[in-house]
Short mmCIF file of C-alpha atoms and ligand atoms in Angstrom, two decimals:
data_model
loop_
_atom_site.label_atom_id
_atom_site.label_comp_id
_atom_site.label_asym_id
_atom_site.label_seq_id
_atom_site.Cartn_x
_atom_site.Cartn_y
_atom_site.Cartn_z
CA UNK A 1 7.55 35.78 -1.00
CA UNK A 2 11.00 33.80 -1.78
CA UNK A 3 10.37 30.82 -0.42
CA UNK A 4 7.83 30.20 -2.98
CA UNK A 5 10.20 30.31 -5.61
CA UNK A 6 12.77 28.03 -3.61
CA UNK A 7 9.89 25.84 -3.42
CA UNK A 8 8.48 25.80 -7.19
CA UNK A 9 11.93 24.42 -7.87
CA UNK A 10 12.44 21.82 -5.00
CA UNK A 11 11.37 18.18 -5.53
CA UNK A 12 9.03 18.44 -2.15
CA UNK A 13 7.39 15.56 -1.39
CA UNK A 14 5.07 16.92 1.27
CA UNK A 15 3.33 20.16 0.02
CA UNK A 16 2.22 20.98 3.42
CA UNK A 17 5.77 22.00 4.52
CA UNK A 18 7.39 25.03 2.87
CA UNK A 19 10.70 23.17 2.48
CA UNK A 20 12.04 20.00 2.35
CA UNK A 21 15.40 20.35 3.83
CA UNK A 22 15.93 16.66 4.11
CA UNK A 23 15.52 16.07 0.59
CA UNK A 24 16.98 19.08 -0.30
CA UNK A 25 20.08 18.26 1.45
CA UNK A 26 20.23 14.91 0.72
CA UNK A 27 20.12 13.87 -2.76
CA UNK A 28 21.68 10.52 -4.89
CA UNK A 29 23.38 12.49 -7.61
CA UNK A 30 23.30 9.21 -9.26
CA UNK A 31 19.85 8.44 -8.93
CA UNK A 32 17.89 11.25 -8.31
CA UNK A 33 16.42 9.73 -5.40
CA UNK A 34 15.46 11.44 -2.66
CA UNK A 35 17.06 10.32 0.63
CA UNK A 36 15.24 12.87 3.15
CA UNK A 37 14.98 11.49 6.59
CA UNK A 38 15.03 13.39 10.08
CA UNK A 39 15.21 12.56 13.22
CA UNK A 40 12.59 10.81 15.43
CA UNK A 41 10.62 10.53 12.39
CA UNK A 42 6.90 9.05 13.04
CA UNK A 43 7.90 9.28 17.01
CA UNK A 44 4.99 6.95 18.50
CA UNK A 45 6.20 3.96 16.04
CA UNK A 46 9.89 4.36 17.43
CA UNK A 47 9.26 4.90 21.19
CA UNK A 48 6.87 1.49 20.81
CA UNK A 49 9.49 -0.69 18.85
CA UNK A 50 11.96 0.70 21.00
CA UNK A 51 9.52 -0.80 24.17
CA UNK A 52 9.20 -3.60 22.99
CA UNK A 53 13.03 -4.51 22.42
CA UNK A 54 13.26 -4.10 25.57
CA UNK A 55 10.84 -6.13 27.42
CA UNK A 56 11.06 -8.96 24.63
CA UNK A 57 15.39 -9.16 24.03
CA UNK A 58 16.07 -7.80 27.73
CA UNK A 59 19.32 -9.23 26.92
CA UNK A 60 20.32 -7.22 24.22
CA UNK A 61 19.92 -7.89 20.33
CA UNK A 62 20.87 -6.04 17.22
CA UNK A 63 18.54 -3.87 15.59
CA UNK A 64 18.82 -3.98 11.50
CA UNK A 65 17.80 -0.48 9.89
CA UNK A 66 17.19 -0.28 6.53
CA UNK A 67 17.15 3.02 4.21
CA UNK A 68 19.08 4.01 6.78
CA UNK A 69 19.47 7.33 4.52
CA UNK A 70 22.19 9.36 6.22
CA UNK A 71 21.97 7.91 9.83
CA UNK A 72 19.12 10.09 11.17
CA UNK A 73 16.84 7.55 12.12
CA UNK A 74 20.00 4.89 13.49
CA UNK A 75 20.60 7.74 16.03
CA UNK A 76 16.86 8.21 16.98
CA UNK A 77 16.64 4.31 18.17
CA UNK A 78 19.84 4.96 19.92
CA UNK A 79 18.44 7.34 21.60
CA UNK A 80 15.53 5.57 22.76
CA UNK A 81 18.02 2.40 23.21
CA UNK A 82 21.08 3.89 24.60
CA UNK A 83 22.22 0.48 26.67
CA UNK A 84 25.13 -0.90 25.03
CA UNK A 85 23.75 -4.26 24.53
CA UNK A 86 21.51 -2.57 21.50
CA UNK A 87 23.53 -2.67 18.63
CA UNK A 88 22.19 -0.48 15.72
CA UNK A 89 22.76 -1.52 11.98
CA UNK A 90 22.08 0.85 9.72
CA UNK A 91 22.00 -0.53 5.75
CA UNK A 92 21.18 1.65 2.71
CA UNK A 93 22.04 0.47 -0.86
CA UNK A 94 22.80 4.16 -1.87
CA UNK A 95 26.59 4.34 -1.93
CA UNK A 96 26.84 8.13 -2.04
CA UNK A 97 24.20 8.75 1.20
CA UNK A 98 26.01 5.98 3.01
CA UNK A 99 29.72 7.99 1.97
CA UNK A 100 27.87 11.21 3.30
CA UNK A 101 26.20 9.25 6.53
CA UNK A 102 29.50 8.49 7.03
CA UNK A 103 31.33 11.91 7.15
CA UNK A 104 29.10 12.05 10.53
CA UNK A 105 28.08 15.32 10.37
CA UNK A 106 24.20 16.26 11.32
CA UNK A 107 22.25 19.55 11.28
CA UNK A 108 18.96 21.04 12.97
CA UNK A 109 17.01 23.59 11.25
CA UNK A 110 14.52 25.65 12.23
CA UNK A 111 11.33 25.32 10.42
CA UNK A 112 12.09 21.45 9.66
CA UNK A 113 10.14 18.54 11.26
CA UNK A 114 12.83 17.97 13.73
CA UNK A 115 13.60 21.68 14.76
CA UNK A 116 12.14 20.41 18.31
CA UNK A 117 15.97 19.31 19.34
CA UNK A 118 17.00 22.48 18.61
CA UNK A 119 17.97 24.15 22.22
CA UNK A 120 15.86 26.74 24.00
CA UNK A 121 13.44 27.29 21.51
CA UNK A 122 10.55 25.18 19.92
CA UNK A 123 9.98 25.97 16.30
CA UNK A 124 6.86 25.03 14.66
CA UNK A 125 6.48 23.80 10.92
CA UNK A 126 4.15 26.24 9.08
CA UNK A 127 0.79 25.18 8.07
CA UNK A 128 1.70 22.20 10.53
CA UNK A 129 -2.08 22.70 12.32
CA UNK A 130 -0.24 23.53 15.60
CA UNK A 131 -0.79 27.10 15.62
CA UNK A 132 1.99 29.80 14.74
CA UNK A 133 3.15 30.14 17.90
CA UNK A 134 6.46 28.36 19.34
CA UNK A 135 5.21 24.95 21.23
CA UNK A 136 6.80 22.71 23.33
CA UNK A 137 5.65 19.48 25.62
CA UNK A 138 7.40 17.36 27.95
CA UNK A 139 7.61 15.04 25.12
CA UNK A 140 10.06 17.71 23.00
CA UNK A 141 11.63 18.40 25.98
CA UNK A 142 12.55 14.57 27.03
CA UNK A 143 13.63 13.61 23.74
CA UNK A 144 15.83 16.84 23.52
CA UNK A 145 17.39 15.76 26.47
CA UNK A 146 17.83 11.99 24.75
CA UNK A 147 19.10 13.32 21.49
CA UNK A 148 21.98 15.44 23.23
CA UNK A 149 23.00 12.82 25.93
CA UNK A 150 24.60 10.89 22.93
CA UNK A 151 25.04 13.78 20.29
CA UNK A 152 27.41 16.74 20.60
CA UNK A 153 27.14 20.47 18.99
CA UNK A 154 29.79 21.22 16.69
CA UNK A 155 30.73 24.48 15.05
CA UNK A 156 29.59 25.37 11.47
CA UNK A 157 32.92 25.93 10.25
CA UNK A 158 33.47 22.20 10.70
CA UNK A 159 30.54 20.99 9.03
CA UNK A 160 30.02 23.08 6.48
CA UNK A 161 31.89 21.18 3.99
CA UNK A 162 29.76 18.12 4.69
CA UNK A 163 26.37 19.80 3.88
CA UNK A 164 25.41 17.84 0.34
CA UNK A 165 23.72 20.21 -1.64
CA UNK A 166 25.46 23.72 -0.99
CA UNK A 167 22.73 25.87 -3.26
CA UNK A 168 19.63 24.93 -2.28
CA UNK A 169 20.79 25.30 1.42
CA UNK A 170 22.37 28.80 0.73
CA UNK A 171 19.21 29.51 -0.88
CA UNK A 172 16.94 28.42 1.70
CA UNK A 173 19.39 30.14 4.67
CA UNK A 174 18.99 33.63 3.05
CA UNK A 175 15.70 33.39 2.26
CA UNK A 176 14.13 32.51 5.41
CA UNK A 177 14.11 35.34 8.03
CA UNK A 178 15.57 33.76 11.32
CA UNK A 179 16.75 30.93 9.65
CA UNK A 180 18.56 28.99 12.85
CA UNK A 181 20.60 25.90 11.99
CA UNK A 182 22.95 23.96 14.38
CA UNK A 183 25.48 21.22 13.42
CA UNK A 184 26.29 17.66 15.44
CA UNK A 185 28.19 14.66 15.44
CA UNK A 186 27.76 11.33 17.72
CA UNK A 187 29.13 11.27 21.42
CA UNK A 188 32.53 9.05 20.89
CA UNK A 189 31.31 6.26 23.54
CA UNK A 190 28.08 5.79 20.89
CA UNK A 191 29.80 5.65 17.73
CA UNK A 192 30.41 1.58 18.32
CA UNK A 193 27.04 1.21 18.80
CA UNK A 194 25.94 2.33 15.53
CA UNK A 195 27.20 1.29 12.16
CA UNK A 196 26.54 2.49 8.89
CA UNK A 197 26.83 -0.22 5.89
CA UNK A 198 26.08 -0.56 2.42
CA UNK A 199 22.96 -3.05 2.03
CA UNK A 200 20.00 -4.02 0.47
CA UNK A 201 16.79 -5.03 2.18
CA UNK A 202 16.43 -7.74 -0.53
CA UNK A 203 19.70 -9.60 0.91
CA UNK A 204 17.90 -9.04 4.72
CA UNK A 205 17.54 -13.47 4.55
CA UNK A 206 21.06 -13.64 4.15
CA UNK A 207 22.17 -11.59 7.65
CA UNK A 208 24.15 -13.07 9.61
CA UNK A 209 24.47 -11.75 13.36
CA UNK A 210 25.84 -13.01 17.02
CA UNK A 211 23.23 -11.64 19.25
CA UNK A 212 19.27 -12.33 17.64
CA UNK A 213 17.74 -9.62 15.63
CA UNK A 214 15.31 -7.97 17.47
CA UNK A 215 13.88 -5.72 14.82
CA UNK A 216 14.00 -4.68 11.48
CA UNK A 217 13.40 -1.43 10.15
CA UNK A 218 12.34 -0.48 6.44
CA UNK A 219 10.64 2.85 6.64
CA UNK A 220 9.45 5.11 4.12
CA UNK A 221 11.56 3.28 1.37
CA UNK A 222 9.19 0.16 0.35
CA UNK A 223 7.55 2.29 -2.77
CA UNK A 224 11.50 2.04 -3.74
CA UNK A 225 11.51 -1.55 -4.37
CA UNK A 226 8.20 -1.63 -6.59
CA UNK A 227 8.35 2.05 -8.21
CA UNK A 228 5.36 2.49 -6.32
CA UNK A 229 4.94 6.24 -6.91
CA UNK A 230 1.65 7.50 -5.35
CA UNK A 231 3.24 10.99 -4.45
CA UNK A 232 4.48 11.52 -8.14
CA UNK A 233 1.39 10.85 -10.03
CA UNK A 234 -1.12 12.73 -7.48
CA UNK A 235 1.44 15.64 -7.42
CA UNK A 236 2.78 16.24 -10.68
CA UNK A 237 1.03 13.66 -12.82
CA UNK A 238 3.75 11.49 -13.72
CA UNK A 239 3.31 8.22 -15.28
CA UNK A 240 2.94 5.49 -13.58
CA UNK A 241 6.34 3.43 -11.67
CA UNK A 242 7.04 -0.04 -13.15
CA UNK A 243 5.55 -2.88 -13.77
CA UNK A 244 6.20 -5.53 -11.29
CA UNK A 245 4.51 -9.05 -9.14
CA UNK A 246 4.01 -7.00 -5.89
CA UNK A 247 2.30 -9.82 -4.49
CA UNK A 248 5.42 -12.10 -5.25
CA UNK A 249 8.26 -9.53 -4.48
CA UNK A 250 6.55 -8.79 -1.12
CA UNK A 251 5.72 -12.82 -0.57
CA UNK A 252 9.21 -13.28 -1.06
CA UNK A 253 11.01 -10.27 0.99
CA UNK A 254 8.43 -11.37 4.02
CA UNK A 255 10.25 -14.98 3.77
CA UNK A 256 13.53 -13.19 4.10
CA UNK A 257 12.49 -10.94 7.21
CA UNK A 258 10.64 -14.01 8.78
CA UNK A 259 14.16 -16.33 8.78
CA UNK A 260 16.21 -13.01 9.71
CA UNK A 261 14.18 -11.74 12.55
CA UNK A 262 14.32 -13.57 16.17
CA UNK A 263 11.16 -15.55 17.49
CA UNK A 264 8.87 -12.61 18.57
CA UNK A 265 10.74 -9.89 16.61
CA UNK A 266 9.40 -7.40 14.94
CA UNK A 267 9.67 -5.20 11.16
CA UNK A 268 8.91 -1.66 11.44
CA UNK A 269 7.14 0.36 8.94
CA UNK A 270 6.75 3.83 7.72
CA UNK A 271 3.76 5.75 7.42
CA UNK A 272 4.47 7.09 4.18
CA UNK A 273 0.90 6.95 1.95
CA UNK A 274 3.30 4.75 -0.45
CA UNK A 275 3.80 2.26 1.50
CA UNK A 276 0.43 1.24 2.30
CA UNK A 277 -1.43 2.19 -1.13
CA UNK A 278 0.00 0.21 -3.90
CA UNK A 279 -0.74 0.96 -8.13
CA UNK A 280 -2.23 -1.83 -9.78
CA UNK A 281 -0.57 -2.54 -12.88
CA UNK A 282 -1.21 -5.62 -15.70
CA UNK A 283 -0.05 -8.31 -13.24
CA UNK A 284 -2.27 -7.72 -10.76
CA UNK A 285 -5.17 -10.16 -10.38
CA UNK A 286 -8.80 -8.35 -11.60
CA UNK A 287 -10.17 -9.58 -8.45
CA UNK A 288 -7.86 -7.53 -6.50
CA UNK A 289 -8.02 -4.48 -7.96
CA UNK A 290 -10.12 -1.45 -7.11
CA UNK A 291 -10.21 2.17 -8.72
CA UNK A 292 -8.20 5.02 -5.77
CA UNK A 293 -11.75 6.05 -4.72
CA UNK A 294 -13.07 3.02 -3.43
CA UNK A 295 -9.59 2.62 -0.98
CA UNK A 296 -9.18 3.74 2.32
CA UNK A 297 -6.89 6.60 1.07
CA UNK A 298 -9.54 8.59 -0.91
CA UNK A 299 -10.52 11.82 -0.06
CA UNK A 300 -13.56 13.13 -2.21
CA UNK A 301 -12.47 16.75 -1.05
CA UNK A 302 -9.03 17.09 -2.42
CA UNK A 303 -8.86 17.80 -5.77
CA UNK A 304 -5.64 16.23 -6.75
CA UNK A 305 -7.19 12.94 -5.44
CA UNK A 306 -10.40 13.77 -7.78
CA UNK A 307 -8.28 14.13 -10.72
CA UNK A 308 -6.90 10.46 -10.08
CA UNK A 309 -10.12 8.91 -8.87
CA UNK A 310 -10.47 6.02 -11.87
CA UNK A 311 -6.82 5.13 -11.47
CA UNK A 312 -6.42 1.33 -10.61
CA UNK A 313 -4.79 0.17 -6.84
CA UNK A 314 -4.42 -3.01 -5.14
CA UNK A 315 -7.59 -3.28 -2.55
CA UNK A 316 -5.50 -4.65 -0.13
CA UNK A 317 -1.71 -3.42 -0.01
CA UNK A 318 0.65 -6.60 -0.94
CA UNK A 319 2.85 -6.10 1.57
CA UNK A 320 0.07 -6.70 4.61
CA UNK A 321 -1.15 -9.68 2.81
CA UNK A 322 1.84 -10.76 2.61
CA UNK A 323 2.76 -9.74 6.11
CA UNK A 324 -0.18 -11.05 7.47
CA UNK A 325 0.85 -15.09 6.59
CA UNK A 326 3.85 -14.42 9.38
CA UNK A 327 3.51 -11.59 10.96
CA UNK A 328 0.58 -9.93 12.96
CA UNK A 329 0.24 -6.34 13.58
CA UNK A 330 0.92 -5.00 17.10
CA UNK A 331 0.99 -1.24 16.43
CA UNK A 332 -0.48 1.39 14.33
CA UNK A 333 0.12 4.76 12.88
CA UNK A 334 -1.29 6.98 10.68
CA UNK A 335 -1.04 8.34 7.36
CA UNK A 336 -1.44 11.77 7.03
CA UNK A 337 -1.21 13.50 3.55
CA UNK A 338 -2.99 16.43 1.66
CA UNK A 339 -5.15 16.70 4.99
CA UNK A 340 -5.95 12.93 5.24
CA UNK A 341 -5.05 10.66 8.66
CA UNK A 342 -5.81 6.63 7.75
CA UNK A 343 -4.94 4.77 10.34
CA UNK A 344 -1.75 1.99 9.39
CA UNK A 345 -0.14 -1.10 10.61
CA UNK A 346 3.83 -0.33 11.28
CA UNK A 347 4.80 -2.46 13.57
CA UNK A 348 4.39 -6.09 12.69
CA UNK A 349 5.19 -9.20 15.51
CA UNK A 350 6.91 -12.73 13.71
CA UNK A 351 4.18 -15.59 14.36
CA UNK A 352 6.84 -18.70 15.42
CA UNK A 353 5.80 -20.56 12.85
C1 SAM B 401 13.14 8.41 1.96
S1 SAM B 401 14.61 7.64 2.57
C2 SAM B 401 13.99 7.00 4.10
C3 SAM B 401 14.95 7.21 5.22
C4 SAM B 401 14.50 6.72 6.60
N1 SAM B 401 14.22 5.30 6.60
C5 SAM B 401 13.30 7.46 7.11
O1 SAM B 401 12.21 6.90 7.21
O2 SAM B 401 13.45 8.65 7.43
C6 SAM B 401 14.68 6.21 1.53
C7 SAM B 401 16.05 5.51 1.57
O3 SAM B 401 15.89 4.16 1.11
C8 SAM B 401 17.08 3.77 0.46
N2 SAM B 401 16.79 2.54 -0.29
C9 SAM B 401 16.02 2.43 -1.41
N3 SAM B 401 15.95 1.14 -1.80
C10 SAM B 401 16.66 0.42 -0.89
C11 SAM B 401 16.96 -0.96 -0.78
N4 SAM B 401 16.50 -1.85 -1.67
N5 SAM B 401 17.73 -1.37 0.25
C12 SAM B 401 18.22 -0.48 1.15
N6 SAM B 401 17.97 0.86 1.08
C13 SAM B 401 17.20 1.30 0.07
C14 SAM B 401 17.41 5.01 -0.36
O4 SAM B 401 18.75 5.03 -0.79
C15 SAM B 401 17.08 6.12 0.65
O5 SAM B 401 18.22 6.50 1.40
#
């Protein structure tokens, strides 16, 4: 079929999907990175942040997003948050995404993890273990319903030349029979509410904001900060990301969320595998060490995790230790990758120290 040989040529990240169109359409020419996000991403993690902004800061508070990407996930909280008194920050230190968040155009497509929103039909991802057939719950349905109460349908025409990376998305429209895509923008009386500014989570310590900061997001970006690429190697056998202090870069960046974040505030997580299984590399302590198949993330039954059993990880992710001196978990998600489903800390509480 086509699609496989869109897909033998697309940097996917999650093999169980046919297509990436996040990445695909969103990608640093500069870097190379991959800035794929979608909307309502990792749902259950959202909807509780989002509930506990509002019994904690019933007063309001600004809520600091960072790898924003494109804006996806800023919207998403919005969403969830539409009262005024929520202010949404969104920060990413990629100036090109941030230019193209900016142009404040946003697409549905079918087949894609947020084809949910799209109206009057439920799409399902392939190979998503939901069945073939079209599904929908009163959980679709209500968050339909909260994604178009503050964004509005516009015509292709209009967005067309806002669409990043024209080939692959040409290629992937006329390749995939009933291909449906739909275009939006944000509701004028949201767009104050939600800002889109070039930042790095490094600087977070160094916010300054009127009303307290309730939360702050960092999802599916931390492997970013370390080189921390799990996908990569397991994938396509790639060497090993940089060597760096995890234990001291995380120590360090929990110090800056911990003076940033208001008394019984929270940092938000992804539940990307690479943000809660680290590499080891030569500056990590022996005694903290493990080979991949003694961690939590090892599946004896999948051969590409076979094939990197002996490979050396941190027992316990640096981050959560380092979390763990000022933060305590509250919620969890899971993991789920190449048929696995670990449970994960994402949302973590500030202890008032
Ligand atoms: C995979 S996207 C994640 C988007 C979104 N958070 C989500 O979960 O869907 C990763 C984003 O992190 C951004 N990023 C990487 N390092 C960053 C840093 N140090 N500070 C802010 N953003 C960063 C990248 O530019 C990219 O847009």
């Amino acid at each position: 079929m086509q699609i496989q040989s869109i897909n033998a040529q697309i940097p996917i990240r999650n093999r169980s999907n046919n297509l990436s169109f996040g990445g695909v359409l969103h990608i640093d020419r500069s870097t190379n990175s991959i800035n794929d996000s979608w909307f309502f991403r990792d749902i259950d993690t959202l909807e509780a942040a989002s509930e506990h902004l509002r019994t904690v800061f019933p007063e309001g508070a600004n809520v600091l997003v960072y790898a924003s990407s494109t804006g996806e996930e800023n919207i998403s909280l919005k969403a969830l948050l539409p009262d005024s008194k929520y202010k949404v920050i969104g920060y990413d230190n990629s100036k090109e995404i941030l230019n193209l968040g900016k142009r404040g155009v946003y697409s549905l497509f079918s087949h894609w993890y947020d084809s949910f929103l799209l109206p009057n039909k439920a799409y399902v991802l392939k190979d998503s273990g939901k069945g073939s057939a079209p599904y929908d719950t009163r959980k679709n349905i209500s968050l339909r319903e909260k994604f178009n109460r503050i964004m509005k349908e516009i015509p292709r025409a209009d967005a067309f030349d806002n669409i990043n990376n024209k080939t692959y998305y040409k290629k992937m429209k006329y390749s995939i029979p009933h291909f449906v895509e739909k275009f939006y923008c944000i509701r004028d009386q949201f767009k104050s509410d939600i800002d889109l500014r070039l930042g790095n989570v490094l600087n977070v310590g160094d916010v300054k904001t009127q009303r307290p900061v309730g939360a702050v997001f960092f999802r599916n970006a931390i492997y970013h900060l370390c080189g921390n690429n799990i996908d990569e190697v397991l994938l396509f056998n790639h060497p090993k990301g940089h060597v760096c202090d995890k234990q001291l870069l995380f120590d360090n960046f929990v110090n800056a969320l911990h003076k940033t974040i208001a008394d019984d505030g929270i940092f938000v997580l992804g539940n990307s595998l690479k943000e809660h299984l680290f590499w080891a590399d030569p500056t990590t302590p022996k005694d903290k060490k493990a080979f991949f198949l003694n961690t939590n993330f090892f599946n004896k039954n999948i051969d590409i995790h076979m094939n990197h059993a002996i490979e050396e990880c941190y027992i316990k992710s640096p981050l959560e230790e380092a979390l763990s001196k000022k933060f305590i978990p509250i919620y969890y998600s899971f993991v789920e990758s190449f048929g696995l489903k670990v449970k994960v800390p994402t949302i973590w509480k500030k202890i008032r120290i």
